[in-house]
Coordinates of C-alpha atoms and ligand atoms in Angstrom, one line a residue:
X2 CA -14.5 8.5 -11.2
X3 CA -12.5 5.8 -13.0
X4 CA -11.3 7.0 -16.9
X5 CA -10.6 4.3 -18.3
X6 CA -10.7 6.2 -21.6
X7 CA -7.0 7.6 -20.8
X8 CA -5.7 3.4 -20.4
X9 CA -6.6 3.2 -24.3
X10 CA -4.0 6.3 -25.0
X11 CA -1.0 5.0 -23.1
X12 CA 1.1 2.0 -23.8
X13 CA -0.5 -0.5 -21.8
X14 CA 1.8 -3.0 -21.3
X15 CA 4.6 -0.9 -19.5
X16 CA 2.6 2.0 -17.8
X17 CA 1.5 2.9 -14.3
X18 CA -1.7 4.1 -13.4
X19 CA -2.1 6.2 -9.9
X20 CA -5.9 5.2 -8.5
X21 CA -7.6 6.5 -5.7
X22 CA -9.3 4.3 -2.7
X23 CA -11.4 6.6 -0.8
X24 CA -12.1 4.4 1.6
X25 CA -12.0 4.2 5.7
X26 CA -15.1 2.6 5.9
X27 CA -13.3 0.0 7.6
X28 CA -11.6 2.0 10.0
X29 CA -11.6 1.3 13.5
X30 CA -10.4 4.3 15.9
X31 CA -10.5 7.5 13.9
X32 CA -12.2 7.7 10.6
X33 CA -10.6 10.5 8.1
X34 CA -8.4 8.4 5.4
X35 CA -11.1 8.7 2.8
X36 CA -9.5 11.7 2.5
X37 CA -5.9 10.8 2.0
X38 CA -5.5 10.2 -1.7
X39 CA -6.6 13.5 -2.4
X40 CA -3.9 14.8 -0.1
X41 CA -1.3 12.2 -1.7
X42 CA -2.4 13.9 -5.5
X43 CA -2.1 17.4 -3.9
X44 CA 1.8 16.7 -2.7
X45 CA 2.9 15.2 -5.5
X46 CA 2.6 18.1 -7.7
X47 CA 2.9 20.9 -5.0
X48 CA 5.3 23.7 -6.1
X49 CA 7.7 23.4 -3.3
X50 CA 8.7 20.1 -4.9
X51 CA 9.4 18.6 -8.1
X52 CA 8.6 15.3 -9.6
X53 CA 11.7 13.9 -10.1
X54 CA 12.8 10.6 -7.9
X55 CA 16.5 10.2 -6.5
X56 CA 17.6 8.3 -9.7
X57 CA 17.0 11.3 -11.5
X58 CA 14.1 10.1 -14.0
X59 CA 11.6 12.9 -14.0
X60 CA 8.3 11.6 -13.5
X61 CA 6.1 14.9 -14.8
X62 CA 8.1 14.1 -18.0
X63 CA 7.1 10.2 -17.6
X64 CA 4.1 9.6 -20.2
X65 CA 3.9 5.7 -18.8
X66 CA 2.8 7.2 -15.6
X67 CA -1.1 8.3 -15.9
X68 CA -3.7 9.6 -12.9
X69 CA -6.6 7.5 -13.8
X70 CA -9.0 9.0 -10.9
X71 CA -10.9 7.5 -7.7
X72 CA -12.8 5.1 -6.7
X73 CA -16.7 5.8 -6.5
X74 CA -18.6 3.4 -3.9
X75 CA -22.0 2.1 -3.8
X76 CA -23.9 2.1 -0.7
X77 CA -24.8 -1.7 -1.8
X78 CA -22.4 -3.6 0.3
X79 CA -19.1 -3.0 2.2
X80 CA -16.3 -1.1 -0.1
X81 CA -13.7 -3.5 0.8
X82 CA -16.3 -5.9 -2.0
X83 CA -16.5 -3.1 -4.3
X84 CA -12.4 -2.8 -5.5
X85 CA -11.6 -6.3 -6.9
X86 CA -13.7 -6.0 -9.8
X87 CA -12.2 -2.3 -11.6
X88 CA -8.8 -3.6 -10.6
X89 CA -8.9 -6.8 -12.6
X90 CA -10.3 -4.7 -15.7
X91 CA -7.2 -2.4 -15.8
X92 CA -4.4 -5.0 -14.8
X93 CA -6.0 -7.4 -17.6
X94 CA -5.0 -4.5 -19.9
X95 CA -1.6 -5.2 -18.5
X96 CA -1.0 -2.0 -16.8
X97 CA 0.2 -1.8 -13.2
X98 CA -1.3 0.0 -10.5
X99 CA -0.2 2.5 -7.5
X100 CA -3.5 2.5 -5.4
X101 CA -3.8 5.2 -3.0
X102 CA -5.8 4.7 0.3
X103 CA -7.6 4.7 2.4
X104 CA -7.3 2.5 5.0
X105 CA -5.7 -1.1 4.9
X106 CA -8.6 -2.4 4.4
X107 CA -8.1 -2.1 0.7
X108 CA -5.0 -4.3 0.3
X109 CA -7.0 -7.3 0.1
X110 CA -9.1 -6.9 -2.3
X111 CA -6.3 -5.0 -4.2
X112 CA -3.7 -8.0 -3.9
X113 CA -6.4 -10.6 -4.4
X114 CA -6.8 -8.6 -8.0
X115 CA -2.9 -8.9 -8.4
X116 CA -3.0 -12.8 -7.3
X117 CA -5.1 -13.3 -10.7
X118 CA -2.2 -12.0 -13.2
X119 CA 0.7 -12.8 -10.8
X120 CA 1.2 -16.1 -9.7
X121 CA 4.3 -15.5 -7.9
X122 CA 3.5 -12.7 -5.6
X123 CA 5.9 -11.5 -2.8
X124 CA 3.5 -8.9 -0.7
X125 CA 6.7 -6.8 1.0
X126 CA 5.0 -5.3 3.8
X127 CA 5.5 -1.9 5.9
X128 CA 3.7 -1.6 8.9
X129 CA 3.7 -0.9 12.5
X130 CA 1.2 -3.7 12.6
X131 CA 0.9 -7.2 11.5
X132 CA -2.7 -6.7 10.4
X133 CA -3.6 -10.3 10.6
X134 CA -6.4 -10.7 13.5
X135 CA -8.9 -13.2 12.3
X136 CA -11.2 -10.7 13.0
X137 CA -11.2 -7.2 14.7
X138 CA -14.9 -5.5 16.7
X139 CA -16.9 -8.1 14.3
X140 CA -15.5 -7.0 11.4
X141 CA -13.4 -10.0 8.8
X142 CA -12.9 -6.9 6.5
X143 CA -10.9 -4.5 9.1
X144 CA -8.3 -2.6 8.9
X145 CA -6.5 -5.1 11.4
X146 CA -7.3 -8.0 8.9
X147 CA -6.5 -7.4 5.4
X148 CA -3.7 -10.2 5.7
X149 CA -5.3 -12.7 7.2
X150 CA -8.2 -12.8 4.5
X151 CA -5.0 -12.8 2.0
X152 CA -3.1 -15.6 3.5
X153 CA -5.8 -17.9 4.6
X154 CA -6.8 -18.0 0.6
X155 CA -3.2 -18.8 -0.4
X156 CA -2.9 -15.6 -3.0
X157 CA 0.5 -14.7 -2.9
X158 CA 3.4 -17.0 -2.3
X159 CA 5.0 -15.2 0.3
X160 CA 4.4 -12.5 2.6
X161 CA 7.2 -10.3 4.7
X162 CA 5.8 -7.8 7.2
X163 CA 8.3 -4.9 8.3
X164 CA 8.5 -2.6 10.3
X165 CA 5.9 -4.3 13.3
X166 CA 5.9 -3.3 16.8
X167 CA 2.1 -3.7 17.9
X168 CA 2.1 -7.6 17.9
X169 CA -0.4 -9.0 20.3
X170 CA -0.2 -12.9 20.7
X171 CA -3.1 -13.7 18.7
X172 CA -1.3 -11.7 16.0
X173 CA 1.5 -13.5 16.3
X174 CA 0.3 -17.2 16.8
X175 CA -1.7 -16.0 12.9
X176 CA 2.1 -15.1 11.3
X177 CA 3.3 -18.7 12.4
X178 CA 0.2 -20.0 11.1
X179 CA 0.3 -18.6 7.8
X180 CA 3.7 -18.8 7.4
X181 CA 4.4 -14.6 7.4
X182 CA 7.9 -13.6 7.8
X183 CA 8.5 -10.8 10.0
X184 CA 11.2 -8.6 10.9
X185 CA 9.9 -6.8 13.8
X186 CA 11.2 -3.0 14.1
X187 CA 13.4 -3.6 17.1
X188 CA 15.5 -6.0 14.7
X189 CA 15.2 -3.3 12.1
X190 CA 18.6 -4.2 11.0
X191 CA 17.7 -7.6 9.6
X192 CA 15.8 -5.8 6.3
X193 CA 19.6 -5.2 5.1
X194 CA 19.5 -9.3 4.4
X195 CA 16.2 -9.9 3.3
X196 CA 16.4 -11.4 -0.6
X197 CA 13.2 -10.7 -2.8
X198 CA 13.1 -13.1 -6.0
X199 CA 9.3 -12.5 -7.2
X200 CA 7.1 -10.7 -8.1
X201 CA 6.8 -7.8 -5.5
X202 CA 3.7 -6.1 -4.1
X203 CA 4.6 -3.7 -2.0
X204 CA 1.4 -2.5 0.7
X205 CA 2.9 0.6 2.6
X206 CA 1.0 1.5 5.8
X207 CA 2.1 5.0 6.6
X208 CA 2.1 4.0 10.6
X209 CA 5.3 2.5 10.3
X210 CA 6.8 5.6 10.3
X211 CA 7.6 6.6 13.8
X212 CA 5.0 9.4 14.5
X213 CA 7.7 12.1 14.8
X214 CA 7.8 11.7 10.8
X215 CA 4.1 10.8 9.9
X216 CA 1.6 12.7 12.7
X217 CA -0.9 12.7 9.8
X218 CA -2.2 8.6 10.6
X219 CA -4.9 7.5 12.5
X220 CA -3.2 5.2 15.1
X221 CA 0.7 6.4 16.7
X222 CA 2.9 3.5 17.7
X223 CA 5.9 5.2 18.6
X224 CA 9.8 3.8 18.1
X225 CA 9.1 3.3 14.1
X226 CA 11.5 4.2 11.1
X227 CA 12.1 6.9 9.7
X228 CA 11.1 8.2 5.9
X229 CA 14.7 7.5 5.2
X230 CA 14.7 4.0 6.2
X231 CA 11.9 3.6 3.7
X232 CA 12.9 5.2 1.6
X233 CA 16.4 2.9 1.3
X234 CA 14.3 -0.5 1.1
X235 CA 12.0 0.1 -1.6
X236 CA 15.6 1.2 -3.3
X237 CA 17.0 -1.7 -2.6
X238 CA 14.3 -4.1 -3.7
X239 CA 16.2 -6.3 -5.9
X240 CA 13.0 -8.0 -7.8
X241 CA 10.5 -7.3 -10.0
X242 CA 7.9 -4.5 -8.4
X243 CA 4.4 -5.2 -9.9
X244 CA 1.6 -3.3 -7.7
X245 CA 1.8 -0.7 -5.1
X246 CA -0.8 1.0 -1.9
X247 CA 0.2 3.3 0.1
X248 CA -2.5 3.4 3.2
X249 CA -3.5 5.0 6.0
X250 CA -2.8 9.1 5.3
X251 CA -5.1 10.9 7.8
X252 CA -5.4 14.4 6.8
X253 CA -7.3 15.6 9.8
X254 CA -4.2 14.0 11.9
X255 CA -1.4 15.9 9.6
X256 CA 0.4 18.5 10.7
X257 CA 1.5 21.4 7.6
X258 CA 0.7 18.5 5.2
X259 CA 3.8 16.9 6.2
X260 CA 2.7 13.3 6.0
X261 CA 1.3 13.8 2.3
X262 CA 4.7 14.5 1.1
X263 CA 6.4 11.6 2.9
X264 CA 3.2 9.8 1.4
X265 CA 4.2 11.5 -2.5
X266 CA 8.0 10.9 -2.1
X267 CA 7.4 6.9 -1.3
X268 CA 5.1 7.3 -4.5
X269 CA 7.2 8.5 -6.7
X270 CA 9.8 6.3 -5.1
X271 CA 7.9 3.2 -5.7
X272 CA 6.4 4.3 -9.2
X273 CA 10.4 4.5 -10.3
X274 CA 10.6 1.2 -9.7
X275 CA 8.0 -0.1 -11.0
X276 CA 8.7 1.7 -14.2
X277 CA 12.6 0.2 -14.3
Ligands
LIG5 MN1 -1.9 -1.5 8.4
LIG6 MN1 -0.6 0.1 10.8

């Protein structure tokens, strides 16, 4: 469950809360990401690690960074309708949030929460796929469509996909349509000039990792990044960071838990800078 009780102890306006989205009710291939944040929470504060981040700031010392809990679903309509709601309560508070999925699915109710209390929003996003069919096996609320339900209602000001290498045409003719910038994995090398000037929300699909680093996902599109490549952009983000997911951990997939702690590391990776 949600505890909302520990937002009143913390100081609101510059803290982090870590939020679990059990959620792969909009799955389509494999189900088994409801089970991922739990995974994520595991490898965060699993022995053989610690809790710092590469610039040093320890985050088990970091008060501003609070565990608020997961996500309990109703069986009264689809999940995906379920998030918006709890999100806007605790960003209203001014507190920013890490969500932890899940599947995609989740980013759009989770950046249409941000697009209330951020009017500039960048959504930076890594992915081996665009996620923007129209629809996907008669569902809007897919896995494969979080972005276009985002972009057809104009909530963030612009959108950059990384990372992609599953395009179909359909996905593609949507990015012109919408306006999405991409930077397709096989011209990898163009992230090294991309300028950020807004707000950031950064939606991290674990597939773009090529599989060799990240077994632990539902759907392998080999020729991806590697954690290091990641790792290096969120680092370089030059712009305010203001909301975070990190999707698509399948523990039934993973392999010695190895994906989980690629999962943690871009957490704690990401929580530094939103804490900056
Ligand atoms: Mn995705
Ligand atoms: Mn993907």
């Amino acid at each position: 469950m949600i505890d909302l009780e520990k937002l009143k102890s913390i100081n609101k306006e510059s803290s982090v809360a870590i939020i679990s989205v059990p959620s792969d009710e909009n799955s389509t291939f494999l189900k088994g990401t409801a089970e991922g944040p739990e995974k994520i929470i595991e490898a965060l504060h699993i022995d053989s690690s610690n809790m710092c981040a590469e610039n040093r700031v320890d985050l088990s010392k970091e008060e501003r960074l609070v565990e608020i809990g997961s996500f309990e679903f109703n069986d009264n309509s689809n999940q995906v309708l379920q998030i918006e709601e709890p999100i806007n309560k605790i960003l209203e508070n001014g507190v920013k949030i890490i969500a932890l999925g899940g599947d995609h699915a989740i980013s759009y109710p989770l950046v249409k929460a941000h697009s209330n209390f951020f009017k500039d929003l960048t959504v930076l996003h890594f992915d081996a796929h665009p996620d923007l069919y129209h629809e996907f096996e008669g569902n809007k609320y897919s896995h494969a469509c979080p972005f276009a339900r985002v972009m057809e209602q104009n909530l963030v000001k612009r959108m950059v996909s990384v990372g992609i290498r599953g395009m179909n045409q359909h996905q593609k003719e949507q990015g012109v349509k919408f306006g999405v910038e991409t930077i397709e994995m096989k011209n990898w090398v163009e992230v090294n000039s991309l300028k950020l000037d807004s707000q950031v929300y950064i939606s991290l699909d674990l597939d773009i990792l090529d599989p060799a680093f990240a077994p632990g996902i539902s759907h392998y599109e080999p020729g991806g990044c590697s954690s290091r490549d990641v790792i290096n952009l969120i680092q370089k983000i030059n712009a305010q960071v203001v909301g975070a997911d990190i999707v698509e951990l399948n523990p039934q997939r993973d392999i010695n838990g190895m994906t989980a702690m690629v999962a943690a590391k871009f957490l704690k990776e990401i929580a530094v800078k939103i804490l900056e």
